[in-house]
Coordinates of C-alpha atoms and ligand atoms in Angstrom, one line a residue:
X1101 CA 97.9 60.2 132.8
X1102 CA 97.3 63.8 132.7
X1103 CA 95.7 65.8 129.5
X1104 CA 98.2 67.9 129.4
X1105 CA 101.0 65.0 128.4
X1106 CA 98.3 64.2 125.8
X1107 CA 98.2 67.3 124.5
X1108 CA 101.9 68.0 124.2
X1109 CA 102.1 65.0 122.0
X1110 CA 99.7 66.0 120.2
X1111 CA 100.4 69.7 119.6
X1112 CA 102.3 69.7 116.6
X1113 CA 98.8 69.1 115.2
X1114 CA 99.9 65.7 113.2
X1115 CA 98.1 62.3 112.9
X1116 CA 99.2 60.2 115.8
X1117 CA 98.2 56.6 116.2
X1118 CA 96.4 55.5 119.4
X1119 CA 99.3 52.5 119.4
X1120 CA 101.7 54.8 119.0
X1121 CA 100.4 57.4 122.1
X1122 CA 100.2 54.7 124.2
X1123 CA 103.6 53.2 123.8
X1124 CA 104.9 56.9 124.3
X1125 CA 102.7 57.4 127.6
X1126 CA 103.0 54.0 128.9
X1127 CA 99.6 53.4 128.9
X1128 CA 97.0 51.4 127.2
X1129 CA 95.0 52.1 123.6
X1130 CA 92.1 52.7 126.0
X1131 CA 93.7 54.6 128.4
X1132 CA 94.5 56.4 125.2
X1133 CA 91.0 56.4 124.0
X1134 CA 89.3 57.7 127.3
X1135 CA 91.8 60.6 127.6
X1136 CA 91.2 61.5 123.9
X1137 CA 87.2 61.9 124.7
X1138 CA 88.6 63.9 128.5
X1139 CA 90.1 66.1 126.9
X1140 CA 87.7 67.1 123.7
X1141 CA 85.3 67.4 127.0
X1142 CA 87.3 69.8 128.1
X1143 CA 87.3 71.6 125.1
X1144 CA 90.3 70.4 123.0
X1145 CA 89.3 69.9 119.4
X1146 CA 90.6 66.3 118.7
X1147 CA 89.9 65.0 115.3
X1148 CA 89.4 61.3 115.0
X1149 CA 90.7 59.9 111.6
X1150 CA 89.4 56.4 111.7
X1151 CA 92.3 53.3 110.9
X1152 CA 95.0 56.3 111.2
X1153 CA 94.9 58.2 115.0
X1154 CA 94.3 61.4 116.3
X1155 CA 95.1 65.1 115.2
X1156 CA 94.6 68.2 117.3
X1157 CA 92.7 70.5 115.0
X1158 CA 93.7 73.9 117.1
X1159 CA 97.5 75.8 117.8
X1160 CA 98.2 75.0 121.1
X1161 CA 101.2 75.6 123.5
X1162 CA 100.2 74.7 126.6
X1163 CA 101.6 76.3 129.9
X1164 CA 104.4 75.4 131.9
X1165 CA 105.6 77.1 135.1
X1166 CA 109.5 76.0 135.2
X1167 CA 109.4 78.2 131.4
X1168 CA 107.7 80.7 132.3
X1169 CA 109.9 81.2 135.8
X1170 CA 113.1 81.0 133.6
X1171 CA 111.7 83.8 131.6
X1172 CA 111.4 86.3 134.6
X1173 CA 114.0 88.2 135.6
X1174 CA 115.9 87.2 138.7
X1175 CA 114.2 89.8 141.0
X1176 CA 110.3 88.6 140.7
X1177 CA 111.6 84.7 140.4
X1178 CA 112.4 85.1 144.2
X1179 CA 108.9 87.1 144.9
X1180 CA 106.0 85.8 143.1
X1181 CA 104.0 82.6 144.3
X1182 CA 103.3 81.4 140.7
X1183 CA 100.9 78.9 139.8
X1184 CA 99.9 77.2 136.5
X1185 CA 96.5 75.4 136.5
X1186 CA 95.4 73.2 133.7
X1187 CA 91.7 74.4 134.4
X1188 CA 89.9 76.2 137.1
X1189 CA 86.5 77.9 137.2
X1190 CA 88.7 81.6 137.0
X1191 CA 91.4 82.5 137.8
X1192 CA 90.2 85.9 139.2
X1193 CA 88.3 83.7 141.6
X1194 CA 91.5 81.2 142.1
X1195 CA 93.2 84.0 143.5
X1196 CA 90.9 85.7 146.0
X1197 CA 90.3 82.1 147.2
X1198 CA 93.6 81.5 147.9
X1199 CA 93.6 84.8 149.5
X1200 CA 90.8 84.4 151.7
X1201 CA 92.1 81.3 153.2
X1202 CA 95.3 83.7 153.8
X1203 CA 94.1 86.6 155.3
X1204 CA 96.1 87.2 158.6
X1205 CA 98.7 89.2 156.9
X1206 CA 97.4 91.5 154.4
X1207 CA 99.7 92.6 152.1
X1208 CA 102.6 90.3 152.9
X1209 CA 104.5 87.5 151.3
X1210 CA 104.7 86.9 147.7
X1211 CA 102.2 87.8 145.0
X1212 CA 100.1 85.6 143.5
X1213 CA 100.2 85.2 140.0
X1214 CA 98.1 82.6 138.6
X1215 CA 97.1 81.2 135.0
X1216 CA 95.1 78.5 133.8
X1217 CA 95.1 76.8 130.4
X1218 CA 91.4 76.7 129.9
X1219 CA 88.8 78.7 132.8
X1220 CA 85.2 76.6 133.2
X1221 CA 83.6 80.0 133.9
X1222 CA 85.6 83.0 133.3
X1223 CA 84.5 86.5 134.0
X1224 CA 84.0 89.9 132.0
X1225 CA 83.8 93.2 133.0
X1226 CA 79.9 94.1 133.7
X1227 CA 78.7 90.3 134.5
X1228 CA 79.4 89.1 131.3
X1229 CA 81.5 85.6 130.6
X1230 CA 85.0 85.6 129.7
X1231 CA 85.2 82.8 126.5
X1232 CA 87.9 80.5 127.6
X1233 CA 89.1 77.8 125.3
X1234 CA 91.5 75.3 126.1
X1235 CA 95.6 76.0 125.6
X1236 CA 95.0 78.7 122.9
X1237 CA 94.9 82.4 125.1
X1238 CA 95.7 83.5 128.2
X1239 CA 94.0 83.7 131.6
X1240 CA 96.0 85.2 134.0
X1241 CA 95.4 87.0 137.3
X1242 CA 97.5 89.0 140.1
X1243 CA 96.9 89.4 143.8
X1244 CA 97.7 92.9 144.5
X1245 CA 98.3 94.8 147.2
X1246 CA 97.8 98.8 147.3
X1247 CA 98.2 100.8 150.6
X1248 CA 96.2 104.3 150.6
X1249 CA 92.4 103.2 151.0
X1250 CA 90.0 102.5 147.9
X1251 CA 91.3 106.4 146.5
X1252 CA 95.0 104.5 145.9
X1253 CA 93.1 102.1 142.9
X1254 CA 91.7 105.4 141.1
X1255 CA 93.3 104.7 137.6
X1256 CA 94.8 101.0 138.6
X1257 CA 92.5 99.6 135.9
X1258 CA 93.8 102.1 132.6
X1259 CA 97.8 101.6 134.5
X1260 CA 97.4 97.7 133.6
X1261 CA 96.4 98.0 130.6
X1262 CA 99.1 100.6 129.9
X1263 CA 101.4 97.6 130.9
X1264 CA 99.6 94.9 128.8
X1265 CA 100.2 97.1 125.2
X1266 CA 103.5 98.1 126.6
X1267 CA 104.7 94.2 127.0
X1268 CA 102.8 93.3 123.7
X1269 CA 104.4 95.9 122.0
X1270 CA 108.2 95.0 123.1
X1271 CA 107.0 91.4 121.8
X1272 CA 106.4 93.0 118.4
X1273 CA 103.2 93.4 117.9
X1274 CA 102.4 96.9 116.3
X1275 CA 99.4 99.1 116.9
X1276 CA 97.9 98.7 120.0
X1277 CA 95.4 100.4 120.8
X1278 CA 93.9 101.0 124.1
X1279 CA 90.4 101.6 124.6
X1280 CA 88.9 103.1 128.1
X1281 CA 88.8 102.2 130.0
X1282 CA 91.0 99.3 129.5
X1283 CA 90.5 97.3 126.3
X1284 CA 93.1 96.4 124.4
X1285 CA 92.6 96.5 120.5
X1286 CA 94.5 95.9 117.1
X1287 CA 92.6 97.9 114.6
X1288 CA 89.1 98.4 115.8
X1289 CA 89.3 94.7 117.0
X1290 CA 89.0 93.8 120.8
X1291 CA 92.9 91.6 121.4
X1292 CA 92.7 91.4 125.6
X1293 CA 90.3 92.7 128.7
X1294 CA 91.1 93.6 131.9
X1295 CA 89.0 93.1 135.0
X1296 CA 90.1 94.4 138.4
X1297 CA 88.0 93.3 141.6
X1298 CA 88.5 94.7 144.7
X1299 CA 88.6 92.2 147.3
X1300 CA 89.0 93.5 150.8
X1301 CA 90.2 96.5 152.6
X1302 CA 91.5 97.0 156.2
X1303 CA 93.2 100.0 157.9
X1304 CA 93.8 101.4 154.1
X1305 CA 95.4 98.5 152.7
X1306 CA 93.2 97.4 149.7
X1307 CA 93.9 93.8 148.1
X1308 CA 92.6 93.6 144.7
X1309 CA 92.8 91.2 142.1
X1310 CA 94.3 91.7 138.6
X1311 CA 92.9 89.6 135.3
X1312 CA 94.1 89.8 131.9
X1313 CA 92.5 88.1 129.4
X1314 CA 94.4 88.0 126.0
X1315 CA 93.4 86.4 123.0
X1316 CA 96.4 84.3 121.7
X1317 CA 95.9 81.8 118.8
X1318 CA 92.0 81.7 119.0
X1319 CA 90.7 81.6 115.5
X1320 CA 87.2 80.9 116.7
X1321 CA 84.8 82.2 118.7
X1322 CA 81.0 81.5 118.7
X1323 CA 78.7 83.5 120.8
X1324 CA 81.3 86.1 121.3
X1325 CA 78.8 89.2 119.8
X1326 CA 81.8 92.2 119.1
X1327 CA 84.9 92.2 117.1
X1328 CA 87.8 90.7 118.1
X1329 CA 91.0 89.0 117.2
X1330 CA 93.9 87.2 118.5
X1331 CA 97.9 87.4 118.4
X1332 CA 98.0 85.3 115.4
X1333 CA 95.6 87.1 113.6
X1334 CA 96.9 90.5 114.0
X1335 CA 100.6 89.2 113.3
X1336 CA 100.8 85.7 111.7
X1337 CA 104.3 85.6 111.0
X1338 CA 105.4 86.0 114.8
X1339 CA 105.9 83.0 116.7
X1340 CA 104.0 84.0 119.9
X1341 CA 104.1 81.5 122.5
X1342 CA 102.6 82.1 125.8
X1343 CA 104.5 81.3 128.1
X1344 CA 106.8 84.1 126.5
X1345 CA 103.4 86.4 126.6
X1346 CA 103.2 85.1 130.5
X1347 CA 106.2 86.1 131.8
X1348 CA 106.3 89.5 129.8
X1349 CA 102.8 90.3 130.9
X1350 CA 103.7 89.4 134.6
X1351 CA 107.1 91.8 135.0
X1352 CA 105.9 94.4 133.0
X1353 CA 102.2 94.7 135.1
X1354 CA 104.1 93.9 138.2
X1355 CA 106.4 96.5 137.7
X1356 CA 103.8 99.0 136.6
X1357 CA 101.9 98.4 140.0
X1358 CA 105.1 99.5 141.7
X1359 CA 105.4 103.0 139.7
X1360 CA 102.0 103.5 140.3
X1361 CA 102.0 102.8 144.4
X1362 CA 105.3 105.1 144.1
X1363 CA 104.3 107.9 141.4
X1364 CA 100.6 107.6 141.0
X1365 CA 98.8 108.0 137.8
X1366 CA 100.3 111.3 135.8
X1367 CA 103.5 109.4 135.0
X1368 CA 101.0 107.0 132.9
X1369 CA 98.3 109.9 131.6
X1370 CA 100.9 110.3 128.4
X1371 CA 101.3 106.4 128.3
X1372 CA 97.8 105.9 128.2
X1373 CA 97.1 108.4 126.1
X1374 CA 99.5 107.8 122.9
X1375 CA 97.2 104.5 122.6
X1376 CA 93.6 106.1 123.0
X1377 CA 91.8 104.6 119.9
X1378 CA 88.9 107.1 121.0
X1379 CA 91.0 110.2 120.2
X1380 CA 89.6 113.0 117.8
X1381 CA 86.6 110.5 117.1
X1382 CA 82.7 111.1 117.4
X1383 CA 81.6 109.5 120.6
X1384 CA 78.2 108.1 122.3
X1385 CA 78.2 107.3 126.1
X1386 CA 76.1 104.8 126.4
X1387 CA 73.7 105.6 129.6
X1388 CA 74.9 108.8 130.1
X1389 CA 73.6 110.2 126.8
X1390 CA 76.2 112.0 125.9
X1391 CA 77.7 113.0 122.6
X1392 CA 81.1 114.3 121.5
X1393 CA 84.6 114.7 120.3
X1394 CA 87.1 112.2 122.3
X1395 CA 89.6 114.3 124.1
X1396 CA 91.4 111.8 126.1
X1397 CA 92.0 111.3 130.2
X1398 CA 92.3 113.8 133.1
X1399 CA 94.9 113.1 135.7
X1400 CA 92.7 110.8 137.5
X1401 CA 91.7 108.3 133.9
X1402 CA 88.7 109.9 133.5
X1403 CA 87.6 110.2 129.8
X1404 CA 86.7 113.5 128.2
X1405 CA 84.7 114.3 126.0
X1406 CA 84.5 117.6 124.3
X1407 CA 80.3 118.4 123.9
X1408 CA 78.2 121.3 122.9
X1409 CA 78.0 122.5 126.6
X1410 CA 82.1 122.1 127.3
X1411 CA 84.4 119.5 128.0
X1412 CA 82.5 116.4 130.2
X1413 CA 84.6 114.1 131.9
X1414 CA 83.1 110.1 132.2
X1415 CA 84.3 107.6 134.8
X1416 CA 84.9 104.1 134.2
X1417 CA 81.8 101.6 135.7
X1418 CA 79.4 104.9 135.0
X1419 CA 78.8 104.3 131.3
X1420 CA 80.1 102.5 128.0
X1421 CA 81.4 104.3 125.1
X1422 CA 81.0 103.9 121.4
X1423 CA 82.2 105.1 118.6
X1424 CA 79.6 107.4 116.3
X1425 CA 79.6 105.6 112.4
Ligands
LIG2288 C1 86.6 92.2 129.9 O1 85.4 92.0 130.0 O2 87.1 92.8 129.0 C2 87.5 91.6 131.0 C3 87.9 90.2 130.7 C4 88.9 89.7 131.8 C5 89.1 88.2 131.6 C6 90.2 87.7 132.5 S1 90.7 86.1 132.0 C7 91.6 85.9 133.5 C8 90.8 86.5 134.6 N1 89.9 85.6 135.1 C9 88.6 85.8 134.9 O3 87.6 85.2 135.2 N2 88.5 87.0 134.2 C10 89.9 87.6 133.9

């Protein structure tokens, strides 16, 4: 018996006896009982109401790559490789793995898009972890491939996230804000990260991978030290369900990579820039001690920032950025 039939019994978060999960799985009360322990191991919150059964304490709709396919359109059913893991160490690292053990071709067959419900180690920009609880957010990564040498990614980073608010946004949620260079944020609060790692490059074709981290139902979240929310925080009353959020993150991010490869970055400096949450504000850059007005992006993604000396432009990597209080 897999978690994951565990958990879809138990997701609309009522009391369940351990009789009545078995008869449903076909499996023993200790079958039941072992599975239950699994998967709080795992992270699922699973409260234990002694004399009545179980109750998942958390929202969860866990993954499922048949939905998520039907909720492509036609074209990318056909070309992405898509995979749905219930957990893996990331999925950043899932898919250069994959591609490693693939490398003869560079650059051809389908892409890989892969998610997990829960990651064991997921990754943040700048080395730092990637909080990944079990079946509430979503982990997802791309294998991409971009042909014009390591200057072809300038901007890659700030045109996914342009995607990301642009697929949240024709979800409904309202006011997203982008932060450079490429957080996403609902009203000062961090909702999603993006973190693009270059994997390999040969004769100018550069394979990189794409990960979005969004924050979904997640009402918790010890240790994590900045503000953030989720989906359901910013917008209660909208039934978000991620495999919805999958499919709409994957076309819109795919198709985003292929205006980019085609167009560049100028036909996303406007995009970008309509969601800059640093606009017009007093800023620090951390490292670079600089201080200013934020004026926006160049045509390459650089930020600007308008100081005593003149307009100084910041690249991503170089230095953080804050907002003055
Ligand atoms: C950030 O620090 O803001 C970037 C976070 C990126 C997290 C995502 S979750 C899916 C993918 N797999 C990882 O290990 N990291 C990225």
């Amino acid at each position: 018996m897999k978690t994951k039939a565990l958990i879809n019994l138990l997701s609309d978060r009522r009391i369940h006896s351990g009789a009545s999960l078995a008869t449903q799985l076909g499996v023993s009360r200790t079958a039941i009982w072992k599975q239950i322990r699994r998967a709080q191991g795992r992270g699922y919150r699973i409260e234990t109401l002694k004399g009545r059964g179980y109750r998942l304490e958390d929202h969860v709709d866990l993954l499922d790559a048949e939905r998520i396919r039907a909720s492509l359109p036609g074209s990318l059913q056909e070309s992405i490789d898509l995979r749905v893991l219930e957990s893996v160490d990331s999925t950043n690292a899932e898919v250069a793995r994959y591609r490693a053990g693939h490398s003869d071709d560079p650059g051809a067959g389908a892409v890989m898009v892969c998610l997990a419900d829960t990651q064991t180690a997921g990754r943040g920009r700048r080395g730092r972890a990637w909080l990944s609880p079990p079946g509430e957010n979503l982990y997802m990564s791309m294998g991409l491939t971009l042909r014009g040498g390591f200057t072809a990614l300038e901007g890659l980073s700030l045109v996914i996230g342009v995607a990301v608010a642009e697929a949240l946004e024709r979800l409904g949620l309202r006011n997203v804000g982008l932060k450079w260079p490429n957080d996403l944020q609902h009203e000062g609060r961090k909702l999603a990260g993006i973190l693009v790692e270059l994997q390999g490059e040969l004769e100018g074709v550069v394979q990189v991978v794409a990960g979005v981290g969004l924050n979904v139902h997640m009402r918790e979240a010890a240790g994590v030290d900045q503000p953030w929310t989720s989906l359901s925080q910013a917008q209660e009353k909208t039934p978000w369900r991620r495999n919805d959020i999958a499919a709409e993150l994957t076309s819109s991010v795919l198709a985003a990579v292929d205006e980019f490869a085609v167009n560049g970055f100028e036909a996303f400096r406007d995009r970008w820039q309509q969601r800059d949450v640093f606009y017009g504000h007093s800023l620090r850059a951390v490292q670079g001690e600089m201080e200013g007005i934020g004026r926006g992006i160049d045509a390459s993604g650089h930020y600007q920032i308008e100081t005593e000396q003149g307009i100084q432009t910041v690249r991503a990597g170089e230095v953080s950025m804050r907002v003055m209080s």
